[in-house]
Amino acid sequence: MPEALALVGIGKIARDQHIPSIARVPELTLAATASRNPEATVGDVPAFQSLGALLDAMPEITAVSLATPPQARFADAALALSRGKHVMLEKPPGATLSEVHGLEAIAKAAGVTLQATWHSREAAAVDAARDWLADKSLTAMRINWKEDVRYWHPGQDWIWEAGGLGVFDPGINALSVMTAILPRAVHLQSAELHFPANRDTPIAAELSFHDAGDADISAGFDWLETGDPTWTIEIETAEGTATLSEGGARFRPENGAEIAGEDEEYARLYQRFAALIADGACEVDLSPMRHVSDAFTLGKRVEVAPFEW
Ligand code: NAP
């Protein structure tokens, strides 16, 4: 019997990725949705305006996927877990690290699965980049994650509100890839965050990391890039260079064949969710979010021009 899955937050990513990807995973079936907007429905799938109402009406639901913004994540996740449901969290998994530690404790106590997803880690060439780097001596890594906020996040005011992360909303995707491919842990050494005078979250950031092997590791995030986005990681090693581009979909080593593939990120995430449920396991890696949290703690704040849509 497939898991009866409820999807919460029927917005951009739910429609672009979650709904079509759930349909591709036979171990899951989309059995209900919840969104505050009564018109945010998905065909004839039973629709509710809150997760509480959904769970009261449909006790047969066994799993819940949350595709709401991070500020709304904790309350729904805690409710679902405490009612014994398996939970998948969109990235970032919460508004704070402590929230997610709390969710993990609830999940373990309830004996259910909690999956904190990082969709960019599932991009087609990320595993190839990790494997290529594993036996090399890293000397430098430069991350450039730059896109036009007006094109990629049109009208999404939550990204400018506290807890919405601002440019770290896409930037955390880069950090999820960085932490997946680096052979060792690094920590933030310095950062500069640019806050529009009228917003609570940054529009640009520059980060520099300490690496035990002395590699020069840095990242630049910018939301005022126009035209095509740049989602690229340049890697230098003693044995040669390589580029991971298109958000992790394409890997080009200097001396070797290019690796690229189709976008299967969300289908892979849901396959993994089903596998974790079958194994009775949790998967909660907070390393990308720790770097973001460190940037807000350590980063120098610079006020820049107000941002208007
Ligand atoms: P969105 O469309 O602005 O929001 C998703 C849905 O969440 C909305 O349709 C809204 O539905 C509900 N919502 C909005 N604010 C809420 C609040 N304060 N409390 C409760 N519900 C709220 O955002 P999105 O782009 O889909 O992003 C959602 C999450 O997915 C974010 O964490 C984002 O980082 C992640 N993500 C987005 C993308 C992307 O390309 N957009 C890609 C990967 C991951 P109702 O008003 O009907 O409740």
Coordinates of C-alpha atoms and ligand atoms in Angstrom, one line a residue:
M1 CA 0.0 0.0 0.0
P2 CA 1.5 3.4 -0.9
E3 CA 1.8 6.0 1.9
A4 CA -1.1 8.4 1.8
L5 CA 0.7 11.8 1.5
A6 CA -0.6 15.3 2.4
L7 CA 1.1 18.3 0.7
V8 CA 0.9 21.6 2.6
G9 CA 1.5 25.0 0.9
I10 CA 0.2 24.9 -2.7
G11 CA 2.4 27.6 -4.1
K12 CA 5.2 27.9 -6.7
I13 CA 7.4 25.0 -5.8
A14 CA 4.4 22.7 -4.9
R15 CA 3.1 23.1 -8.5
D16 CA 6.4 23.3 -10.3
Q17 CA 8.0 20.3 -8.6
H18 CA 6.3 18.5 -5.7
I19 CA 3.0 17.5 -7.4
P20 CA 4.5 16.1 -10.7
S21 CA 7.3 14.4 -8.7
I22 CA 5.0 12.7 -6.2
A23 CA 3.1 11.3 -9.2
R24 CA 6.3 9.5 -10.3
V25 CA 6.9 7.7 -7.1
P26 CA 4.7 4.5 -6.7
E27 CA 5.3 4.2 -3.0
L28 CA 3.5 7.5 -2.4
T29 CA 0.1 8.8 -3.4
L30 CA -1.1 12.4 -3.1
A31 CA -4.2 12.0 -0.9
A32 CA -4.9 15.5 0.4
T33 CA -3.7 19.1 0.3
A34 CA -3.7 22.1 2.7
S35 CA -3.3 25.7 1.8
R36 CA -4.9 28.8 3.4
N37 CA -6.2 29.9 0.1
P38 CA -9.4 28.0 -0.6
E39 CA -8.8 28.2 -4.4
A40 CA -5.3 26.6 -4.1
T41 CA -6.5 23.1 -4.9
V42 CA -5.1 20.2 -7.0
G43 CA -7.6 18.6 -9.3
D44 CA -10.1 16.6 -7.2
V45 CA -7.6 15.8 -4.4
P46 CA -9.4 16.6 -1.1
A47 CA -8.3 20.2 -0.1
F48 CA -8.3 21.8 3.4
Q49 CA -7.3 25.3 4.6
S50 CA -5.1 24.0 7.5
L51 CA -3.1 20.9 8.3
G52 CA -5.1 20.5 11.5
A53 CA -8.4 20.3 9.7
L54 CA -6.9 17.9 7.1
L55 CA -5.5 15.5 9.8
D56 CA -8.8 15.6 11.7
A57 CA -10.8 14.8 8.6
M58 CA -8.4 12.2 7.1
P59 CA -6.7 10.0 9.8
E60 CA -5.6 7.6 7.1
I61 CA -2.9 10.2 6.1
T62 CA 0.5 8.6 7.0
A63 CA 3.0 11.2 5.6
V64 CA 3.1 15.0 5.3
S65 CA 5.2 17.1 3.0
L66 CA 5.6 20.8 3.8
A67 CA 6.2 23.2 0.9
T68 CA 5.4 26.4 2.8
P69 CA 8.0 29.2 3.5
P70 CA 10.3 28.5 6.4
Q71 CA 8.6 30.8 8.9
A72 CA 5.5 28.5 8.7
R73 CA 7.4 25.2 8.9
F74 CA 7.7 24.4 12.7
A75 CA 4.0 24.5 13.8
D76 CA 2.8 22.2 11.0
A77 CA 5.8 19.9 11.3
A78 CA 5.4 19.6 15.1
L79 CA 1.7 18.9 14.7
A80 CA 2.2 16.2 12.0
L81 CA 5.0 14.5 13.9
S82 CA 3.2 14.5 17.2
R83 CA 0.2 12.8 15.4
G84 CA 2.6 10.1 14.3
K85 CA 3.0 11.2 10.6
H86 CA 6.2 11.0 8.7
V87 CA 7.3 14.5 7.6
M88 CA 9.3 15.9 4.7
L89 CA 10.6 19.5 5.0
E90 CA 11.3 21.8 2.1
K91 CA 14.6 23.7 2.4
P92 CA 15.5 25.5 4.5
P93 CA 14.1 23.1 7.1
G94 CA 13.0 25.8 9.5
A95 CA 13.4 29.4 10.5
T96 CA 16.1 28.5 13.2
L97 CA 18.4 25.6 13.9
S98 CA 16.8 25.0 17.3
E99 CA 13.4 24.5 15.7
V100 CA 14.7 21.7 13.6
H101 CA 16.6 20.1 16.5
G102 CA 13.3 20.2 18.3
L103 CA 11.5 18.5 15.4
E104 CA 14.1 15.8 15.2
A105 CA 13.5 15.1 18.9
I106 CA 9.7 14.9 18.4
A107 CA 10.2 12.6 15.4
K108 CA 12.5 10.2 17.3
A109 CA 10.1 10.1 20.3
A110 CA 7.2 9.3 18.0
G111 CA 9.2 6.8 16.0
V112 CA 8.5 8.4 12.7
T113 CA 10.6 9.7 9.8
L114 CA 11.8 13.3 9.5
Q115 CA 13.5 14.3 6.2
A116 CA 15.2 17.7 5.9
T117 CA 15.5 17.9 2.1
W118 CA 18.2 19.7 0.1
H119 CA 17.0 19.5 -3.5
S120 CA 20.1 20.9 -5.0
R121 CA 22.1 18.0 -3.7
E122 CA 20.0 15.8 -6.0
A123 CA 21.1 17.7 -9.1
A124 CA 22.4 15.5 -11.8
A125 CA 26.2 16.1 -11.5
V126 CA 26.6 16.7 -7.7
D127 CA 27.6 13.1 -7.0
A128 CA 30.1 13.2 -9.8
A129 CA 31.7 16.4 -8.4
R130 CA 32.0 14.8 -5.0
D131 CA 33.5 11.6 -6.3
W132 CA 36.0 13.6 -8.5
L133 CA 37.1 15.7 -5.6
A134 CA 37.4 12.9 -3.1
D135 CA 41.0 11.8 -4.0
K136 CA 42.3 15.3 -4.9
S137 CA 44.1 18.1 -3.0
L138 CA 41.7 21.0 -2.9
T139 CA 43.4 24.4 -3.2
A140 CA 40.4 26.7 -3.9
M141 CA 36.7 26.8 -4.3
R142 CA 34.7 29.8 -5.5
I143 CA 30.9 29.7 -5.4
N144 CA 28.9 32.3 -7.4
W145 CA 25.1 32.1 -6.9
K146 CA 23.6 35.1 -8.6
E147 CA 20.1 35.6 -9.9
D148 CA 17.4 38.2 -10.5
V149 CA 15.1 38.2 -7.4
R150 CA 12.3 39.9 -9.4
Y151 CA 12.3 37.0 -11.9
W152 CA 12.8 34.0 -9.6
H153 CA 10.8 35.2 -6.6
P154 CA 8.1 37.5 -8.0
G155 CA 6.0 39.1 -5.2
Q156 CA 7.2 36.7 -2.5
D157 CA 7.2 39.0 0.4
W158 CA 8.1 36.3 2.9
I159 CA 11.7 36.2 1.6
W160 CA 12.2 39.8 2.8
E161 CA 10.7 39.1 6.2
A162 CA 12.7 37.9 9.2
G163 CA 13.2 34.2 8.9
G164 CA 12.8 34.4 5.1
L165 CA 16.6 34.4 4.6
G166 CA 16.7 36.9 1.7
V167 CA 19.5 36.0 -0.7
F168 CA 20.3 33.0 1.4
D169 CA 17.1 31.4 0.2
P170 CA 18.9 30.4 -3.0
G171 CA 22.4 30.7 -1.4
I172 CA 21.6 27.9 1.0
N173 CA 21.2 25.7 -2.1
A174 CA 24.8 26.4 -3.0
L175 CA 25.9 25.7 0.6
S176 CA 24.0 22.4 0.5
V177 CA 26.1 21.4 -2.6
M178 CA 29.3 22.7 -1.0
T179 CA 28.8 20.7 2.1
A180 CA 27.9 17.6 0.0
I181 CA 31.0 17.7 -2.2
L182 CA 33.7 18.9 0.2
P183 CA 35.8 16.1 1.6
R184 CA 36.0 17.7 5.0
A185 CA 34.0 20.2 7.1
V186 CA 34.8 23.9 6.9
H187 CA 33.5 26.8 9.0
L188 CA 32.7 30.4 8.2
Q189 CA 35.5 32.9 8.8
S190 CA 34.0 36.2 7.7
A191 CA 31.0 37.5 5.9
E192 CA 29.5 40.8 4.6
L193 CA 25.8 41.0 4.3
H194 CA 24.0 43.7 2.3
F195 CA 20.6 44.6 3.7
P196 CA 18.2 46.9 1.7
A197 CA 17.3 49.8 4.0
N198 CA 13.6 48.8 3.9
R199 CA 14.0 45.0 4.3
D200 CA 14.7 42.5 7.1
T201 CA 16.9 40.1 5.1
P202 CA 20.0 40.6 2.9
I203 CA 20.0 41.1 -0.9
A204 CA 23.7 40.1 -1.3
A205 CA 26.4 38.4 0.7
E206 CA 30.0 37.5 0.5
L207 CA 31.3 34.6 2.6
S208 CA 34.8 33.3 3.3
F209 CA 35.5 29.9 4.9
H210 CA 38.3 28.5 7.1
D211 CA 39.5 25.2 5.8
A212 CA 41.8 22.9 7.7
G213 CA 43.7 22.1 4.5
D214 CA 44.2 25.9 3.8
A215 CA 42.1 25.9 0.6
D216 CA 40.8 29.3 -0.3
I217 CA 37.0 28.8 -0.1
S218 CA 34.5 31.7 -0.7
A219 CA 31.0 32.3 -1.9
G220 CA 29.2 35.3 -3.4
F221 CA 25.4 35.6 -3.5
D222 CA 23.6 38.4 -5.3
W223 CA 20.0 38.9 -6.1
L224 CA 20.4 41.9 -8.4
E225 CA 22.0 39.9 -11.2
T226 CA 19.9 40.3 -14.4
G227 CA 19.7 38.0 -17.4
D228 CA 20.7 34.4 -17.1
P229 CA 21.4 33.2 -13.5
T230 CA 24.8 32.1 -12.4
W231 CA 24.7 29.0 -10.2
T232 CA 28.4 27.9 -10.4
I233 CA 31.1 26.4 -8.3
E234 CA 34.7 26.7 -9.6
I235 CA 37.0 24.1 -8.1
E236 CA 40.8 24.2 -8.1
T237 CA 43.0 21.2 -7.0
A238 CA 46.7 20.4 -7.2
E239 CA 45.6 17.8 -9.8
G240 CA 43.5 20.2 -12.0
T241 CA 40.4 22.3 -12.1
A242 CA 36.7 21.6 -12.6
T243 CA 33.4 23.5 -12.8
L244 CA 30.1 22.5 -11.4
S245 CA 27.5 24.7 -13.1
E246 CA 23.7 25.1 -13.7
G247 CA 23.0 24.6 -10.0
G248 CA 24.8 21.2 -10.0
A249 CA 23.3 19.8 -13.2
R250 CA 26.6 20.0 -15.2
F251 CA 30.1 19.0 -14.2
R252 CA 33.1 19.8 -16.4
P253 CA 36.6 18.6 -15.2
E254 CA 39.5 20.2 -17.0
N255 CA 40.9 16.7 -17.9
G256 CA 37.9 14.5 -18.3
A257 CA 34.5 14.0 -19.8
E258 CA 31.6 16.3 -19.0
I259 CA 28.7 14.9 -16.9
A260 CA 25.2 16.3 -17.2
G261 CA 21.7 15.1 -16.8
E262 CA 18.0 15.9 -16.6
D263 CA 16.3 17.5 -13.6
E264 CA 15.3 14.7 -11.3
E265 CA 15.8 16.5 -8.1
Y266 CA 12.3 16.2 -6.5
A267 CA 11.6 12.7 -7.8
R268 CA 14.8 11.7 -6.1
L269 CA 13.8 13.4 -2.9
Y270 CA 10.4 11.7 -2.8
Q271 CA 12.0 8.3 -3.6
R272 CA 14.3 8.9 -0.7
F273 CA 11.4 9.9 1.6
A274 CA 9.7 6.6 0.8
A275 CA 12.9 4.7 1.5
L276 CA 13.5 6.4 4.8
I277 CA 9.9 5.6 5.9
A278 CA 10.5 2.0 4.9
D279 CA 13.7 1.9 6.9
G280 CA 12.2 3.7 9.9
A281 CA 15.0 6.3 9.6
C282 CA 15.4 10.1 9.9
E283 CA 17.7 12.3 7.7
V284 CA 18.4 15.7 9.1
D285 CA 21.7 17.3 8.0
L286 CA 21.8 20.9 9.2
S287 CA 25.3 21.8 7.9
P288 CA 24.1 24.2 5.1
M289 CA 21.8 26.0 7.6
R290 CA 24.6 26.3 10.2
H291 CA 26.7 28.2 7.7
V292 CA 23.8 30.6 7.1
S293 CA 23.2 31.0 10.8
D294 CA 26.9 31.7 11.3
A295 CA 26.7 34.4 8.5
F296 CA 23.9 36.1 10.4
T297 CA 25.9 35.9 13.6
L298 CA 29.4 36.8 12.3
G299 CA 28.6 38.8 9.2
K300 CA 29.3 42.6 8.9
R301 CA 26.0 44.3 8.1
V302 CA 26.0 47.0 5.4
E303 CA 22.9 49.0 4.6
V304 CA 22.2 49.4 0.8
A305 CA 19.5 51.0 -1.3
P306 CA 15.9 50.2 -0.5
F307 CA 14.4 47.3 -2.6
E308 CA 11.1 47.6 -4.3
W309 CA 9.5 45.0 -6.6
Ligands
NAP1 P1 5.4 30.5 -2.3 O1 4.8 30.1 -3.5 O2 5.5 32.0 -2.0 O3 4.7 29.9 -1.0 C1 4.3 28.6 -1.0 C2 2.9 28.5 -0.3 O4 3.0 28.6 1.1 C3 2.0 29.7 -0.7 O5 1.3 29.4 -1.9 C4 1.1 29.9 0.4 O6 -0.1 29.2 0.2 C5 1.9 29.3 1.6 N1 2.4 30.4 2.5 C6 3.0 31.5 2.1 N2 3.3 32.3 3.2 C7 2.9 31.6 4.2 C8 2.9 31.8 5.6 N3 3.4 32.9 6.2 N4 2.3 30.9 6.4 C9 1.7 29.8 5.9 N5 1.7 29.5 4.6 C10 2.3 30.4 3.8 O7 6.9 30.0 -2.1 P2 7.7 28.8 -2.9 O8 8.5 29.5 -3.9 O9 6.8 27.7 -3.3 O10 8.7 28.4 -1.7 C11 8.2 27.6 -0.6 C12 9.5 26.9 -0.1 O11 10.0 26.1 -1.2 C13 10.6 27.8 0.4 O12 11.1 27.4 1.6 C14 11.6 27.9 -0.7 O13 12.9 28.1 -0.3 C15 11.4 26.4 -1.3 N6 11.8 26.3 -2.7 C16 11.3 27.2 -3.6 C17 11.8 27.1 -5.0 C18 11.3 28.0 -6.1 O14 11.8 27.9 -7.2 N7 10.3 28.9 -5.8 C19 12.7 26.1 -5.3 C20 13.1 25.2 -4.3 C21 12.6 25.3 -3.0 P3 -1.4 29.7 0.9 O15 -1.4 31.2 1.0 O16 -2.5 29.1 0.1 O17 -1.4 29.0 2.3

